[in-house]
Amino acid sequence: MSEIFNVNSRQWFGDMNQKQENGLSDYYSRSWFFSVQNKTKAQDRLKEIIRAEGENDGDRLHLAGYSYRMPTAFFFGQNHGTYLTCIRHGDLHGGNIVVSNNGMWKFIDFGRTGVGHVFEDFVILENSFRLLRDASRGMKLGDLVEAELQLLRDGVCDLEFGQTVQLIRSLAWENFKTEAKTSYALAVGLMAFRYLLFDPLEAWQSRQLAAMVLAAIRFCETSGEKALGR
């Protein structure tokens, strides 16, 4: 994976291709959600996931002693400031990375390639790992949120995909040292929220995505500009 995002061969991520834009949440809204109906559908699915262990009062979600703003209000009720753009693949999940016969990594499917958020490829890739394997081992949803929050804050957790996720994040920060670390937390939460629209999803996949959404909201509301996992 270090070869894919090698900071010394930044053909797409090079400084010449970077530009500052405003409205990070607006960008992800336009690029991935397309409509109010999709945002509402994703939020309804999150409410359903939480229902078994928590509750909502119409304005906030309550789980394991913590209260969370509704994702649509948190993610899309403010523009979340400026963000850096560059040329990116645009749909870099694990299925779009292949290894050739000579051992070289290659990208496929360039239908979404263009200018976008500098962390977009990284957060798509890390969320794809939440769909590959059940890493929860019967954990309660509240404990999953705590594990994801620990991974955001400290760079470590007991989840099976924790090391892989932290490697992806470290490569993101190595490539884009000037981009706010909270923008990564926001972007990975937004993409996990978007993945809740996938159909069908196994129960464990939905829970792992929901945990990432809630951890991102809590991190961004409480941590300010604290560096993630560093």
XYZ file of C-alpha atoms in Angstrom:
230
model
C 0.000 0.000 0.000
C 2.934 2.298 0.637
C 3.785 1.888 -3.051
C 0.320 3.074 -4.135
C 0.578 6.328 -2.196
C 4.351 6.795 -2.340
C 5.047 10.418 -1.438
C 8.065 10.409 -3.766
C 6.015 9.566 -6.888
C 3.054 11.911 -6.516
C 1.986 12.137 -10.153
C -1.644 12.835 -9.264
C -1.114 14.282 -5.814
C 1.700 16.653 -6.835
C 1.677 20.240 -5.551
C 1.043 21.615 -9.068
C -2.393 19.952 -9.070
C -3.540 21.241 -5.671
C -6.049 24.025 -5.081
C -7.888 25.429 -2.046
C -11.710 25.293 -2.122
C -14.490 26.183 0.327
C -17.287 23.986 1.674
C -16.045 20.449 2.348
C -19.465 19.044 3.244
C -21.001 20.672 0.153
C -18.403 18.913 -1.988
C -19.242 15.462 -0.587
C -22.951 16.229 -0.801
C -22.683 17.019 -4.526
C -20.282 14.186 -5.295
C -21.819 11.315 -3.341
C -25.325 11.991 -2.010
C -26.990 13.849 -4.899
C -30.324 14.427 -3.117
C -31.979 15.164 0.224
C -33.756 11.821 -0.109
C -30.456 9.903 -0.072
C -29.284 11.753 3.031
C -32.578 11.007 4.764
C -32.407 7.348 3.736
C -28.887 6.974 5.142
C -29.959 8.634 8.395
C -33.021 6.382 8.703
C -30.777 3.340 8.304
C -28.458 4.658 11.014
C -31.421 5.158 13.360
C -32.514 1.585 12.708
C -29.027 0.259 13.510
C -28.894 2.213 16.757
C -32.407 1.245 17.836
C -31.332 -2.131 19.255
C -28.910 -0.542 21.735
C -29.833 3.160 21.877
C -32.546 5.621 20.955
C -33.242 8.910 19.230
C -35.455 11.772 20.346
C -35.898 13.320 16.907
C -33.019 15.777 17.297
C -30.206 13.626 18.669
C -29.058 10.015 18.765
C -28.309 8.465 22.165
C -25.996 5.490 22.571
C -23.989 4.128 25.511
C -24.208 7.317 27.544
C -23.341 9.704 24.702
C -25.521 12.031 22.671
C -24.854 12.706 18.990
C -26.208 15.281 16.578
C -28.155 13.794 13.707
C -25.704 13.091 10.853
C -27.628 15.189 8.325
C -27.508 18.166 10.694
C -23.866 17.683 11.619
C -22.480 16.885 8.168
C -24.646 19.140 6.012
C -25.877 21.859 8.366
C -22.559 23.735 7.999
C -19.940 23.896 5.259
C -17.014 22.818 7.499
C -14.592 25.333 6.008
C -11.926 25.079 3.339
C -10.372 21.949 1.894
C -7.568 21.078 -0.494
C -8.239 19.475 -3.887
C -6.108 17.541 -6.359
C -6.557 14.992 -9.133
C -7.751 11.744 -7.545
C -9.032 8.359 -8.716
C -12.477 9.001 -7.253
C -13.590 5.431 -6.433
C -10.514 3.768 -4.988
C -12.026 0.848 -3.090
C -10.152 -2.435 -2.863
C -11.862 -3.850 -5.960
C -10.336 -1.137 -8.138
C -6.741 -1.956 -7.175
C -5.187 -4.988 -8.868
C -1.732 -6.568 -8.925
C -0.290 -7.359 -12.353
C 1.724 -10.491 -13.200
C 4.987 -8.616 -12.584
C 3.875 -7.580 -9.106
C 3.029 -3.969 -9.973
C -0.016 -2.290 -8.419
C -2.521 -0.908 -10.915
C -5.730 1.109 -10.685
C -8.786 0.256 -12.795
C -12.175 1.936 -13.414
C -11.484 5.627 -13.970
C -15.115 6.654 -14.401
C -14.965 9.096 -11.474
C -11.405 10.322 -11.957
C -10.996 14.088 -11.753
C -10.482 16.866 -9.233
C -11.665 16.186 -5.691
C -10.777 16.293 -2.006
C -7.183 15.249 -1.348
C -8.287 12.682 1.262
C -11.114 11.226 -0.849
C -9.240 8.206 -2.222
C -7.914 7.386 1.246
C -11.282 7.486 3.035
C -12.969 5.436 0.301
C -10.232 2.805 0.566
C -10.300 2.582 4.355
C -14.098 2.307 4.478
C -13.968 -0.551 1.975
C -12.118 -2.561 4.635
C -15.127 -2.146 6.948
C -17.133 -4.091 4.377
C -14.688 -6.972 3.945
C -14.718 -8.727 7.312
C -16.598 -8.718 10.595
C -14.062 -7.257 13.005
C -16.555 -6.607 15.805
C -16.410 -10.109 17.332
C -19.788 -9.616 19.007
C -18.926 -6.176 20.391
C -21.733 -3.821 21.324
C -22.206 -0.873 18.996
C -21.120 1.555 21.712
C -17.854 -0.375 22.112
C -17.311 -0.292 18.350
C -17.686 3.492 18.430
C -15.122 3.707 21.244
C -12.675 1.570 19.246
C -13.060 3.770 16.161
C -12.683 6.880 18.311
C -9.488 5.501 19.842
C -8.181 4.843 16.339
C -8.928 8.450 15.365
C -7.335 9.901 18.490
C -4.399 7.580 19.146
C -3.845 5.596 15.959
C -4.397 2.236 17.667
C -7.343 -0.007 18.500
C -8.192 -3.696 18.862
C -10.224 -3.911 15.650
C -8.867 -6.346 13.086
C -8.563 -3.694 10.379
C -7.011 -1.114 12.728
C -3.425 -1.463 11.490
C -4.477 -1.243 7.852
C -6.621 1.829 8.489
C -3.836 3.560 10.388
C -1.391 2.849 7.535
C -3.825 4.426 5.048
C -4.213 7.477 7.285
C -0.481 7.891 7.835
C 0.055 7.848 4.060
C -2.701 10.450 3.626
C -1.047 12.795 6.128
C 2.396 12.177 4.649
C 1.133 13.213 1.222
C -0.868 16.226 2.439
C 0.807 17.698 5.504
C -1.019 21.055 5.290
C -4.587 19.688 5.146
C -6.454 19.900 8.476
C -6.589 16.546 10.223
C -10.205 17.111 11.212
C -11.071 17.197 7.505
C -9.963 13.556 7.329
C -12.266 12.618 10.213
C -15.109 14.492 8.581
C -14.488 12.886 5.181
C -14.201 9.327 6.501
C -17.415 9.801 8.475
C -19.200 11.229 5.434
C -18.101 8.311 3.263
C -19.166 5.748 5.879
C -22.534 7.533 6.009
C -22.746 7.255 2.214
C -21.897 3.539 2.317
C -24.990 2.965 4.476
C -26.935 3.441 1.231
C -25.422 0.253 -0.205
C -27.978 -2.507 -0.631
C -27.788 -5.160 0.553
C -25.528 -4.839 3.595
C -24.904 -7.520 6.193
C -25.789 -6.525 9.755
C -22.122 -6.453 10.786
C -21.225 -4.234 7.811
C -23.949 -1.760 8.751
C -22.803 -1.695 12.368
C -19.157 -1.092 11.448
C -20.115 1.774 9.145
C -22.472 3.235 11.775
C -19.687 3.122 14.366
C -17.408 5.096 12.039
C -20.103 7.725 11.426
C -20.702 8.249 15.145
C -16.977 8.248 15.999
C -16.309 10.897 13.336
C -19.102 13.130 14.646
C -17.910 12.815 18.229
C -14.284 13.381 17.310
C -14.982 16.496 15.270
C -17.258 17.967 17.947
C -14.791 17.426 20.784
C -11.266 17.454 19.357
C -10.933 20.633 17.309
C -7.681 20.579 15.361
C -6.042 17.801 17.377
C -3.929 15.664 15.056
C -5.442 12.259 14.332
C -3.480 9.249 15.472
C -0.214 11.135 15.721
